[in-house]
PDB file of C-alpha atoms in Angstrom:
ATOM      1  CA  MET A   1     -17.164  46.118   2.882  1.00 54.00           C
ATOM      2  CA  SER A   2     -19.935  45.690   0.334  1.00 61.00           C
ATOM      3  CA  CYS A   3     -17.414  46.490  -2.405  1.00 67.00           C
ATOM      4  CA  PHE A   4     -15.149  43.704  -1.086  1.00 58.00           C
ATOM      5  CA  TRP A   5     -17.924  41.124  -1.335  1.00 56.00           C
ATOM      6  CA  PHE A   6     -18.926  42.486  -4.727  1.00 57.00           C
ATOM      7  CA  PHE A   7     -15.576  41.339  -6.098  1.00 60.00           C
ATOM      8  CA  MET A   8     -14.940  38.420  -3.749  1.00 63.00           C
ATOM      9  CA  VAL A   9     -18.078  36.377  -4.440  1.00 61.00           C
ATOM     10  CA  PRO A  10     -17.669  36.134  -8.238  1.00 72.00           C
ATOM     11  CA  ALA A  11     -13.910  35.549  -7.830  1.00 69.00           C
ATOM     12  CA  LEU A  12     -14.525  32.679  -5.426  1.00 78.00           C
ATOM     13  CA  GLY A  13     -17.258  31.301  -7.672  1.00 78.00           C
ATOM     14  CA  GLY A  14     -14.934  31.445 -10.667  1.00 84.00           C
ATOM     15  CA  TYR A  15     -12.164  29.695  -8.734  1.00 83.00           C
ATOM     16  CA  LEU A  16     -14.484  26.881  -7.645  1.00 86.00           C
ATOM     17  CA  LEU A  17     -15.804  26.448 -11.165  1.00 90.00           C
ATOM     18  CA  VAL A  18     -12.312  26.252 -12.688  1.00 90.00           C
ATOM     19  CA  SER A  19     -11.165  23.880  -9.918  1.00 93.00           C
ATOM     20  CA  TRP A  20     -14.153  21.596 -10.496  1.00 95.00           C
ATOM     21  CA  PHE A  21     -13.599  21.636 -14.261  1.00 92.00           C
ATOM     22  CA  LEU A  22      -9.898  20.752 -13.940  1.00 95.00           C
ATOM     23  CA  LEU A  23     -10.658  18.091 -11.339  1.00 97.00           C
ATOM     24  CA  LYS A  24     -12.660  16.347 -14.063  1.00 96.00           C
ATOM     25  CA  LYS A  25     -10.138  17.080 -16.835  1.00 96.00           C
ATOM     26  CA  PRO A  26      -6.652  17.029 -15.253  1.00 97.00           C
ATOM     27  CA  HIS A  27      -4.991  16.271 -18.588  1.00 95.00           C
ATOM     28  CA  LEU A  28      -5.357  19.970 -19.452  1.00 96.00           C
ATOM     29  CA  LEU A  29      -2.655  20.808 -16.870  1.00 96.00           C
ATOM     30  CA  HIS A  30      -0.836  17.540 -16.180  1.00 96.00           C
ATOM     31  CA  THR A  31       0.793  14.883 -18.323  1.00 96.00           C
ATOM     32  CA  ARG A  32      -0.635  11.489 -17.401  1.00 97.00           C
ATOM     33  CA  LYS A  33       1.851   9.270 -15.574  1.00 96.00           C
ATOM     34  CA  ARG A  34       2.867   6.180 -17.514  1.00 94.00           C
ATOM     35  CA  THR A  35       4.017   3.523 -15.078  1.00 96.00           C
ATOM     36  CA  ALA A  36       5.338   0.235 -16.414  1.00 97.00           C
ATOM     37  CA  PHE A  37       2.559  -1.627 -14.601  1.00 98.00           C
ATOM     38  CA  TYR A  38      -1.150  -1.355 -13.886  1.00 97.00           C
ATOM     39  CA  CYS A  39      -2.365  -3.668 -11.148  1.00 97.00           C
ATOM     40  CA  THR A  40      -5.922  -4.469 -10.131  1.00 98.00           C
ATOM     41  CA  HIS A  41      -5.076  -7.600  -8.130  1.00 98.00           C
ATOM     42  CA  ILE A  42      -2.554  -7.100  -5.280  1.00 98.00           C
ATOM     43  CA  SER A  43      -1.620  -9.743  -2.709  1.00 98.00           C
ATOM     44  CA  HIS A  44      -1.002  -8.404   0.804  1.00 98.00           C
ATOM     45  CA  ARG A  45       2.026 -10.088   2.421  1.00 98.00           C
ATOM     46  CA  GLY A  46       1.911 -12.527  -0.461  1.00 96.00           C
ATOM     47  CA  GLY A  47      -1.683 -13.535   0.209  1.00 96.00           C
ATOM     48  CA  CYS A  48      -1.282 -14.375   3.877  1.00 96.00           C
ATOM     49  CA  GLY A  49      -4.837 -15.643   4.337  1.00 96.00           C
ATOM     50  CA  GLU A  50      -4.188 -18.711   2.175  1.00 97.00           C
ATOM     51  CA  LYS A  51      -0.556 -19.517   2.955  1.00 97.00           C
ATOM     52  CA  ILE A  52       1.795 -18.464   5.760  1.00 98.00           C
ATOM     53  CA  GLU A  53       2.545 -14.790   5.189  1.00 98.00           C
ATOM     54  CA  SER A  54       5.560 -13.620   3.201  1.00 98.00           C
ATOM     55  CA  THR A  55       6.900 -17.109   2.491  1.00 98.00           C
ATOM     56  CA  MET A  56       8.002 -18.185  -0.961  1.00 98.00           C
ATOM     57  CA  GLU A  57       5.102 -20.653  -0.964  1.00 98.00           C
ATOM     58  CA  ALA A  58       2.662 -17.777  -0.385  1.00 98.00           C
ATOM     59  CA  PHE A  59       4.122 -15.663  -3.185  1.00 98.00           C
ATOM     60  CA  ILE A  60       4.124 -18.553  -5.664  1.00 98.00           C
ATOM     61  CA  HIS A  61       0.529 -19.387  -4.746  1.00 98.00           C
ATOM     62  CA  ALA A  62      -0.569 -15.761  -5.163  1.00 98.00           C
ATOM     63  CA  VAL A  63       0.976 -15.498  -8.622  1.00 98.00           C
ATOM     64  CA  LYS A  64      -0.700 -18.755  -9.652  1.00 98.00           C
ATOM     65  CA  GLN A  65      -4.024 -17.288  -8.533  1.00 97.00           C
ATOM     66  CA  GLY A  66      -3.536 -14.331 -10.861  1.00 97.00           C
ATOM     67  CA  THR A  67      -2.069 -11.605  -8.673  1.00 98.00           C
ATOM     68  CA  GLN A  68      -0.514  -8.727 -10.578  1.00 98.00           C
ATOM     69  CA  MET A  69       1.478  -7.228  -7.700  1.00 98.00           C
ATOM     70  CA  LEU A  70       3.066  -8.572  -4.529  1.00 98.00           C
ATOM     71  CA  GLU A  71       3.077  -6.404  -1.401  1.00 98.00           C
ATOM     72  CA  LEU A  72       5.698  -7.044   1.266  1.00 98.00           C
ATOM     73  CA  ASP A  73       7.984  -5.595   3.937  1.00 98.00           C
ATOM     74  CA  CYS A  74      11.733  -6.014   4.372  1.00 98.00           C
ATOM     75  CA  HIS A  75      14.308  -5.997   7.164  1.00 98.00           C
ATOM     76  CA  VAL A  76      18.043  -6.623   7.243  1.00 98.00           C
ATOM     77  CA  THR A  77      19.855  -9.309   9.229  1.00 98.00           C
ATOM     78  CA  ARG A  78      22.949  -8.751  11.349  1.00 98.00           C
ATOM     79  CA  ASP A  79      25.089 -10.165   8.543  1.00 97.00           C
ATOM     80  CA  GLY A  80      23.544  -7.857   5.940  1.00 98.00           C
ATOM     81  CA  HIS A  81      20.909  -9.963   4.147  1.00 98.00           C
ATOM     82  CA  VAL A  82      17.606  -8.357   3.121  1.00 98.00           C
ATOM     83  CA  VAL A  83      14.838 -10.612   4.445  1.00 98.00           C
ATOM     84  CA  VAL A  84      11.141 -10.460   3.564  1.00 98.00           C
ATOM     85  CA  SER A  85       9.154 -10.159   6.799  1.00 98.00           C
ATOM     86  CA  HIS A  86       6.362  -7.920   8.033  1.00 98.00           C
ATOM     87  CA  ASP A  87       7.770  -7.636  11.558  1.00 98.00           C
ATOM     88  CA  GLU A  88      11.263  -6.785  12.750  1.00 98.00           C
ATOM     89  CA  ASN A  89      10.549  -8.504  16.071  1.00 98.00           C
ATOM     90  CA  LEU A  90       9.664 -12.145  15.411  1.00 98.00           C
ATOM     91  CA  LEU A  91       7.542 -12.932  18.464  1.00 98.00           C
ATOM     92  CA  ARG A  92       4.190 -12.847  16.628  1.00 97.00           C
ATOM     93  CA  GLN A  93       5.411 -14.839  13.663  1.00 98.00           C
ATOM     94  CA  THR A  94       7.696 -17.397  15.290  1.00 98.00           C
ATOM     95  CA  GLY A  95       7.080 -17.332  19.052  1.00 97.00           C
ATOM     96  CA  HIS A  96      10.668 -16.181  19.612  1.00 98.00           C
ATOM     97  CA  ASP A  97      11.179 -12.718  21.106  1.00 98.00           C
ATOM     98  CA  VAL A  98      14.133 -11.786  18.878  1.00 98.00           C
ATOM     99  CA  THR A  99      14.734  -9.222  16.145  1.00 98.00           C
ATOM    100  CA  ILE A 100      15.871  -9.872  12.604  1.00 98.00           C
ATOM    101  CA  SER A 101      18.639  -7.286  12.933  1.00 98.00           C
ATOM    102  CA  SER A 102      20.124  -9.176  15.905  1.00 98.00           C
ATOM    103  CA  LEU A 103      20.413 -12.486  14.055  1.00 98.00           C
ATOM    104  CA  ARG A 104      22.462 -13.903  11.236  1.00 98.00           C
ATOM    105  CA  LEU A 105      20.478 -15.240   8.285  1.00 98.00           C
ATOM    106  CA  GLN A 106      21.235 -18.866   9.199  1.00 98.00           C
ATOM    107  CA  ASP A 107      19.921 -18.302  12.737  1.00 98.00           C
ATOM    108  CA  LEU A 108      16.461 -17.009  11.820  1.00 98.00           C
ATOM    109  CA  PRO A 109      13.766 -19.187  13.407  1.00 98.00           C
ATOM    110  CA  LEU A 110      10.950 -20.740  11.398  1.00 98.00           C
ATOM    111  CA  TYR A 111       7.415 -19.390  11.218  1.00 98.00           C
ATOM    112  CA  LYS A 112       4.823 -21.022  13.456  1.00 97.00           C
ATOM    113  CA  ASP A 113       3.063 -23.946  11.758  1.00 95.00           C
ATOM    114  CA  LYS A 114      -0.120 -21.844  11.716  1.00 95.00           C
ATOM    115  CA  LEU A 115      -0.375 -18.057  11.822  1.00 96.00           C
ATOM    116  CA  GLU A 116      -3.352 -15.869  12.678  1.00 94.00           C
ATOM    117  CA  VAL A 117      -4.492 -13.649   9.807  1.00 94.00           C
ATOM    118  CA  THR A 118      -4.170 -10.063  11.073  1.00 91.00           C
ATOM    119  CA  PHE A 119      -6.888  -8.546   8.892  1.00 92.00           C
ATOM    120  CA  ASN A 120      -9.581 -11.067   9.673  1.00 88.00           C
ATOM    121  CA  ALA A 121     -11.775 -11.926  12.626  1.00 75.00           C
ATOM    122  CA  ALA A 122     -10.022 -13.673  15.504  1.00 76.00           C
ATOM    123  CA  GLY A 123      -9.540 -17.380  15.015  1.00 80.00           C
ATOM    124  CA  HIS A 124      -8.688 -17.301  11.299  1.00 90.00           C
ATOM    125  CA  TYR A 125      -5.337 -18.947  10.605  1.00 95.00           C
ATOM    126  CA  SER A 126      -3.191 -19.641   7.573  1.00 96.00           C
ATOM    127  CA  HIS A 127      -1.151 -22.809   7.123  1.00 95.00           C
ATOM    128  CA  GLY A 128       1.586 -23.929   4.793  1.00 94.00           C
ATOM    129  CA  ALA A 129       4.452 -26.329   4.268  1.00 96.00           C
ATOM    130  CA  ASP A 130       6.951 -23.477   3.848  1.00 97.00           C
ATOM    131  CA  ARG A 131       7.939 -21.771   7.119  1.00 97.00           C
ATOM    132  CA  LYS A 132      11.181 -20.073   6.057  1.00 98.00           C
ATOM    133  CA  PHE A 133      11.819 -16.333   5.717  1.00 98.00           C
ATOM    134  CA  PRO A 134      12.819 -15.714   2.077  1.00 98.00           C
ATOM    135  CA  LEU A 135      15.393 -13.271   0.841  1.00 98.00           C
ATOM    136  CA  LEU A 136      14.230 -10.341  -1.278  1.00 98.00           C
ATOM    137  CA  GLU A 137      16.761 -11.456  -3.863  1.00 98.00           C
ATOM    138  CA  ASP A 138      15.024 -14.854  -4.074  1.00 98.00           C
ATOM    139  CA  LEU A 139      11.777 -13.104  -5.020  1.00 98.00           C
ATOM    140  CA  PHE A 140      13.492 -10.956  -7.635  1.00 98.00           C
ATOM    141  CA  GLN A 141      14.944 -14.104  -9.198  1.00 98.00           C
ATOM    142  CA  LYS A 142      11.671 -16.028  -9.036  1.00 98.00           C
ATOM    143  CA  PHE A 143       9.408 -13.228 -10.301  1.00 98.00           C
ATOM    144  CA  PRO A 144      11.461 -11.045 -12.658  1.00 98.00           C
ATOM    145  CA  GLU A 145       8.401  -9.427 -14.267  1.00 98.00           C
ATOM    146  CA  ILE A 146       5.961  -9.180 -11.331  1.00 98.00           C
ATOM    147  CA  PRO A 147       5.658  -5.685  -9.798  1.00 98.00           C
ATOM    148  CA  ILE A 148       6.485  -5.590  -6.092  1.00 98.00           C
ATOM    149  CA  SER A 149       5.573  -2.927  -3.532  1.00 98.00           C
ATOM    150  CA  ILE A 150       8.114  -2.825  -0.689  1.00 98.00           C
ATOM    151  CA  GLU A 151       7.092  -1.069   2.517  1.00 98.00           C
ATOM    152  CA  ILE A 152       9.980   0.317   4.543  1.00 98.00           C
ATOM    153  CA  LYS A 153       9.128   0.582   8.225  1.00 96.00           C
ATOM    154  CA  GLU A 154      12.622   1.198   9.620  1.00 94.00           C
ATOM    155  CA  ASN A 155      14.669   4.361   9.264  1.00 97.00           C
ATOM    156  CA  ASN A 156      17.652   2.208   8.309  1.00 97.00           C
ATOM    157  CA  ASN A 157      20.122   3.479   5.714  1.00 98.00           C
ATOM    158  CA  GLN A 158      21.707   0.060   5.222  1.00 98.00           C
ATOM    159  CA  LEU A 159      18.338  -1.540   4.483  1.00 98.00           C
ATOM    160  CA  ILE A 160      17.327   1.155   2.004  1.00 98.00           C
ATOM    161  CA  GLU A 161      20.681   1.071   0.215  1.00 98.00           C
ATOM    162  CA  LYS A 162      20.715  -2.725  -0.039  1.00 98.00           C
ATOM    163  CA  ILE A 163      17.172  -2.814  -1.437  1.00 98.00           C
ATOM    164  CA  SER A 164      18.095  -0.179  -3.993  1.00 98.00           C
ATOM    165  CA  ALA A 165      21.209  -2.123  -5.001  1.00 98.00           C
ATOM    166  CA  LEU A 166      19.180  -5.307  -5.483  1.00 98.00           C
ATOM    167  CA  VAL A 167      16.580  -3.452  -7.533  1.00 98.00           C
ATOM    168  CA  GLN A 168      19.321  -2.085  -9.781  1.00 98.00           C
ATOM    169  CA  ARG A 169      21.090  -5.441 -10.064  1.00 98.00           C
ATOM    170  CA  TYR A 170      17.920  -7.135 -11.294  1.00 98.00           C
ATOM    171  CA  CYS A 171      16.845  -4.200 -13.504  1.00 98.00           C
ATOM    172  CA  ARG A 172      13.572  -3.725 -11.604  1.00 98.00           C
ATOM    173  CA  GLU A 173      13.515   0.044 -11.133  1.00 98.00           C
ATOM    174  CA  LYS A 174      10.335   0.469 -13.177  1.00 98.00           C
ATOM    175  CA  ILE A 175       8.353  -2.288 -11.447  1.00 98.00           C
ATOM    176  CA  THR A 176       9.452  -2.003  -7.809  1.00 98.00           C
ATOM    177  CA  VAL A 177       7.685   0.526  -5.593  1.00 98.00           C
ATOM    178  CA  TRP A 178       8.938   2.410  -2.564  1.00 98.00           C
ATOM    179  CA  ALA A 179       6.228   2.493   0.130  1.00 98.00           C
ATOM    180  CA  SER A 180       6.350   3.989   3.615  1.00 98.00           C
ATOM    181  CA  VAL A 181       3.931   5.843   5.875  1.00 97.00           C
ATOM    182  CA  ASN A 182       6.889   7.830   7.224  1.00 98.00           C
ATOM    183  CA  SER A 183       7.876  10.877   5.153  1.00 98.00           C
ATOM    184  CA  THR A 184      11.447  10.937   6.492  1.00 98.00           C
ATOM    185  CA  ILE A 185      11.969   7.338   5.415  1.00 98.00           C
ATOM    186  CA  MET A 186      10.312   7.969   2.050  1.00 98.00           C
ATOM    187  CA  ASN A 187      12.599  10.932   1.382  1.00 98.00           C
ATOM    188  CA  LYS A 188      15.625   8.717   2.053  1.00 98.00           C
ATOM    189  CA  CYS A 189      14.264   6.056  -0.285  1.00 98.00           C
ATOM    190  CA  ARG A 190      13.776   8.589  -3.051  1.00 98.00           C
ATOM    191  CA  LYS A 191      17.242  10.093  -2.568  1.00 98.00           C
ATOM    192  CA  THR A 192      18.787   6.619  -2.666  1.00 98.00           C
ATOM    193  CA  ASN A 193      16.931   5.594  -5.821  1.00 98.00           C
ATOM    194  CA  GLY A 194      14.796   8.234  -7.487  1.00 97.00           C
ATOM    195  CA  ALA A 195      14.108   6.069 -10.538  1.00 98.00           C
ATOM    196  CA  MET A 196      11.673   3.846  -8.629  1.00 98.00           C
ATOM    197  CA  PRO A 197       7.985   4.819  -8.444  1.00 98.00           C
ATOM    198  CA  TYR A 198       6.751   5.622  -4.961  1.00 98.00           C
ATOM    199  CA  SER A 199       3.517   5.858  -2.998  1.00 98.00           C
ATOM    200  CA  PHE A 200       2.082   8.566  -0.755  1.00 98.00           C
ATOM    201  CA  SER A 201       3.415   8.753   2.794  1.00 98.00           C
ATOM    202  CA  MET A 202       1.014   9.606   5.619  1.00 97.00           C
ATOM    203  CA  HIS A 203       2.033  13.274   5.596  1.00 98.00           C
ATOM    204  CA  ARG A 204       1.678  13.530   1.837  1.00 98.00           C
ATOM    205  CA  GLY A 205      -1.679  11.742   1.999  1.00 98.00           C
ATOM    206  CA  LEU A 206      -2.980  14.319   4.474  1.00 97.00           C
ATOM    207  CA  LEU A 207      -1.689  17.080   2.221  1.00 98.00           C
ATOM    208  CA  LEU A 208      -3.481  15.422  -0.704  1.00 98.00           C
ATOM    209  CA  LEU A 209      -6.782  15.611   1.196  1.00 98.00           C
ATOM    210  CA  LEU A 210      -6.160  19.237   2.110  1.00 98.00           C
ATOM    211  CA  LEU A 211      -5.489  20.114  -1.527  1.00 98.00           C
ATOM    212  CA  PHE A 212      -8.601  18.222  -2.600  1.00 98.00           C
ATOM    213  CA  TYR A 213     -10.963  19.942  -0.172  1.00 97.00           C
ATOM    214  CA  SER A 214      -9.462  23.386  -0.765  1.00 96.00           C
ATOM    215  CA  GLY A 215      -9.864  23.013  -4.524  1.00 97.00           C
ATOM    216  CA  LEU A 216      -6.121  23.346  -5.135  1.00 97.00           C
ATOM    217  CA  LEU A 217      -5.436  19.725  -6.123  1.00 98.00           C
ATOM    218  CA  PRO A 218      -6.033  20.176  -9.881  1.00 97.00           C
ATOM    219  CA  PHE A 219      -3.326  22.872  -9.975  1.00 97.00           C
ATOM    220  CA  VAL A 220      -0.603  21.004  -8.021  1.00 98.00           C
ATOM    221  CA  PRO A 221       1.869  18.521  -9.567  1.00 98.00           C
ATOM    222  CA  LEU A 222       2.222  15.148  -7.808  1.00 98.00           C
ATOM    223  CA  GLY A 223       5.314  12.964  -7.892  1.00 98.00           C
ATOM    224  CA  GLU A 224       3.701   9.856  -6.443  1.00 98.00           C
ATOM    225  CA  SER A 225       2.555   6.996  -8.672  1.00 98.00           C
ATOM    226  CA  LEU A 226       0.379   5.160  -6.127  1.00 98.00           C
ATOM    227  CA  LEU A 227      -2.002   5.897  -3.283  1.00 98.00           C
ATOM    228  CA  GLN A 228      -2.267   2.890  -0.968  1.00 98.00           C
ATOM    229  CA  PHE A 229      -4.802   3.326   1.830  1.00 96.00           C
ATOM    230  CA  TYR A 230      -7.077   1.422   4.200  1.00 94.00           C
ATOM    231  CA  LEU A 231     -10.651   0.724   3.250  1.00 96.00           C
ATOM    232  CA  PRO A 232     -11.987   2.246   6.505  1.00 94.00           C
ATOM    233  CA  ARG A 233     -14.912  -0.171   6.848  1.00 91.00           C
ATOM    234  CA  ILE A 234     -12.518  -2.986   7.820  1.00 91.00           C
ATOM    235  CA  ILE A 235     -11.297  -1.094  10.892  1.00 89.00           C
ATOM    236  CA  ASN A 236     -12.727  -2.426  14.161  1.00 80.00           C
ATOM    237  CA  ARG A 237     -14.392  -5.271  12.286  1.00 81.00           C
ATOM    238  CA  SER A 238     -11.534  -7.417  11.029  1.00 78.00           C
ATOM    239  CA  TYR A 239      -8.632  -5.300  12.247  1.00 78.00           C
ATOM    240  CA  ILE A 240      -8.204  -3.675  15.670  1.00 74.00           C
ATOM    241  CA  PRO A 241      -5.672  -0.835  15.403  1.00 78.00           C
ATOM    242  CA  GLU A 242      -3.259   0.021  18.205  1.00 74.00           C
ATOM    243  CA  LYS A 243      -4.195   3.701  18.380  1.00 76.00           C
ATOM    244  CA  LYS A 244      -7.206   4.317  20.627  1.00 77.00           C
ATOM    245  CA  ILE A 245      -8.633   7.028  18.377  1.00 71.00           C
ATOM    246  CA  MET A 246      -9.015   4.455  15.603  1.00 76.00           C
ATOM    247  CA  ARG A 247     -11.103   2.249  17.889  1.00 77.00           C
ATOM    248  CA  ASN A 248     -13.708   4.976  18.084  1.00 81.00           C
ATOM    249  CA  ARG A 249     -16.603   4.218  15.728  1.00 83.00           C
ATOM    250  CA  LEU A 250     -17.334   7.896  15.153  1.00 87.00           C
ATOM    251  CA  ALA A 251     -13.705   8.563  14.220  1.00 86.00           C
ATOM    252  CA  VAL A 252     -13.675   5.703  11.722  1.00 88.00           C
ATOM    253  CA  THR A 253     -16.990   6.824  10.201  1.00 90.00           C
ATOM    254  CA  LEU A 254     -15.624  10.353   9.831  1.00 92.00           C
ATOM    255  CA  MET A 255     -12.438   9.009   8.250  1.00 92.00           C
ATOM    256  CA  GLU A 256     -14.502   7.068   5.730  1.00 94.00           C
ATOM    257  CA  LYS A 257     -16.578  10.131   4.828  1.00 95.00           C
ATOM    258  CA  VAL A 258     -13.465  12.280   4.408  1.00 96.00           C
ATOM    259  CA  THR A 259     -11.185   9.846   2.567  1.00 97.00           C
ATOM    260  CA  MET A 260     -13.427   7.668   0.415  1.00 97.00           C
ATOM    261  CA  ARG A 261     -14.196  10.287  -2.225  1.00 97.00           C
ATOM    262  CA  LYS A 262     -14.884   8.864  -5.652  1.00 98.00           C
ATOM    263  CA  SER A 263     -14.170  12.187  -7.347  1.00 98.00           C
ATOM    264  CA  LEU A 264     -10.719  12.254  -5.700  1.00 98.00           C
ATOM    265  CA  PHE A 265      -9.876   8.716  -6.772  1.00 98.00           C
ATOM    266  CA  GLU A 266     -11.138   9.314 -10.301  1.00 98.00           C
ATOM    267  CA  HIS A 267      -9.005  12.460 -10.528  1.00 98.00           C
ATOM    268  CA  LEU A 268      -5.896  10.564  -9.412  1.00 98.00           C
ATOM    269  CA  ALA A 269      -6.631   7.720 -11.833  1.00 98.00           C
ATOM    270  CA  ALA A 270      -7.037  10.239 -14.668  1.00 98.00           C
ATOM    271  CA  ARG A 271      -3.553  11.536 -13.808  1.00 98.00           C
ATOM    272  CA  GLY A 272      -2.151   8.010 -13.968  1.00 98.00           C
ATOM    273  CA  ILE A 273      -1.882   7.582 -10.185  1.00 98.00           C
ATOM    274  CA  GLN A 274      -3.108   4.152  -9.131  1.00 98.00           C
ATOM    275  CA  VAL A 275      -5.354   3.880  -6.054  1.00 98.00           C
ATOM    276  CA  HIS A 276      -4.987   0.643  -4.074  1.00 98.00           C
ATOM    277  CA  LEU A 277      -7.344   0.025  -1.142  1.00 98.00           C
ATOM    278  CA  PHE A 278      -6.553  -2.600   1.495  1.00 97.00           C
ATOM    279  CA  VAL A 279      -6.997  -5.030   3.158  1.00 96.00           C
ATOM    280  CA  CYS A 280     -10.154  -6.312   1.441  1.00 96.00           C
ATOM    281  CA  ASN A 281     -10.811  -9.866   2.593  1.00 95.00           C
ATOM    282  CA  LYS A 282     -14.561 -10.128   2.048  1.00 94.00           C
ATOM    283  CA  ASP A 283     -16.408 -10.067  -1.272  1.00 95.00           C
ATOM    284  CA  GLU A 284     -18.427  -7.025  -0.193  1.00 95.00           C
ATOM    285  CA  ASP A 285     -15.246  -5.147   0.731  1.00 96.00           C
ATOM    286  CA  ILE A 286     -13.703  -5.850  -2.654  1.00 97.00           C
ATOM    287  CA  ARG A 287     -16.852  -4.609  -4.383  1.00 96.00           C
ATOM    288  CA  ALA A 288     -17.004  -1.531  -2.123  1.00 96.00           C
ATOM    289  CA  ALA A 289     -13.398  -0.639  -2.960  1.00 97.00           C
ATOM    290  CA  LEU A 290     -14.040  -0.841  -6.694  1.00 97.00           C
ATOM    291  CA  GLU A 291     -17.308   1.094  -6.451  1.00 97.00           C
ATOM    292  CA  VAL A 292     -15.627   4.002  -4.667  1.00 97.00           C
ATOM    293  CA  GLY A 293     -13.068   4.264  -7.459  1.00 97.00           C
ATOM    294  CA  ALA A 294     -10.088   2.112  -6.468  1.00 98.00           C
ATOM    295  CA  THR A 295      -8.030   1.018  -9.449  1.00 98.00           C
ATOM    296  CA  GLY A 296      -6.624  -1.895  -7.448  1.00 98.00           C
ATOM    297  CA  VAL A 297      -7.564  -4.026  -4.467  1.00 98.00           C
ATOM    298  CA  MET A 298      -5.146  -5.537  -1.955  1.00 98.00           C
ATOM    299  CA  SER A 299      -6.222  -8.741  -0.224  1.00 98.00           C
ATOM    300  CA  ASP A 300      -4.934 -11.549   1.985  1.00 97.00           C
ATOM    301  CA  TYR A 301      -6.953 -13.986  -0.141  1.00 97.00           C
ATOM    302  CA  PRO A 302      -5.708 -13.960  -3.756  1.00 98.00           C
ATOM    303  CA  SER A 303      -8.017 -16.733  -4.976  1.00 97.00           C
ATOM    304  CA  ARG A 304     -11.077 -15.013  -3.477  1.00 96.00           C
ATOM    305  CA  LEU A 305      -9.987 -11.708  -5.006  1.00 97.00           C
ATOM    306  CA  SER A 306      -9.601 -13.330  -8.438  1.00 97.00           C
ATOM    307  CA  ARG A 307     -13.048 -14.887  -8.194  1.00 96.00           C
ATOM    308  CA  THR A 308     -14.731 -11.636  -7.128  1.00 95.00           C
ATOM    309  CA  LEU A 309     -12.975  -9.622  -9.823  1.00 93.00           C
ATOM    310  CA  ARG A 310     -14.171 -12.088 -12.474  1.00 88.00           C
ATOM    311  CA  ILE A 311     -17.748 -11.792 -11.211  1.00 74.00           C
ATOM    312  CA  LYS A 312     -17.464  -7.985 -11.085  1.00 64.00           C
ATOM    313  CA  ARG A 313     -16.418  -7.845 -14.715  1.00 57.00           C
TER     314      ARG A 313
END
């Protein structure tokens, strides 16, 4: 037994030393990713704190305020149109308990004239003159050079294929991102269009943490180009999650300790993987995200984000 430890201790020490060294200098093993975009300023749902979420008015406003990437979700109508909307069921957004997939494009209801901002304290609403659900194609035409991150929530082959076709038609494969928390959906997205950059799914994010804490991360290749993750401090303060475990203060504190590792984010950034933390709607949250190593910040308030980023610089 003593002989085992005689060899094991220096071997383990050597492994940890090499892992630490390569964590700091990943270029020795990995070629840095070169995405066609680098975004510090990202507008969540088009900047839904300042204009009604995911409307063309919101997206135009966000771009005018200096956003470098638009984040959105898509669903497909009964007659096959890809619509920009966070929810498939429109009760929260319109007051009508109907789904996008059950309606033709011309039958979609309008947004409410004011909409509560999800990632803010209760009683905060956005307003706007535009209450229509835009088509994804309209955004591609309006913003041909603005990177867009599209989250896919539905395991829907038609939706994925239509998004891919639109991306190809408008030559946006380098600046349009596949995003999904679901690994099964992400795998379908990648099989449908493998030329588009993609973000970590939930399963892959957990694996990333496991690799990081085991010391294996510096040795493992990563296909993802972005890590998009909650800034945990917003949970239970400006956002109340559905899952009970996430309403537990101890659980959220533990999640923050485990996930918000500056050395992890710096390692990913050194490998060319952008780290976007969301949804940062207060000045102190934006600063906290940058201080922990985020390369980009996602906010519902694009003008506030622009102002804070200018001050930070």
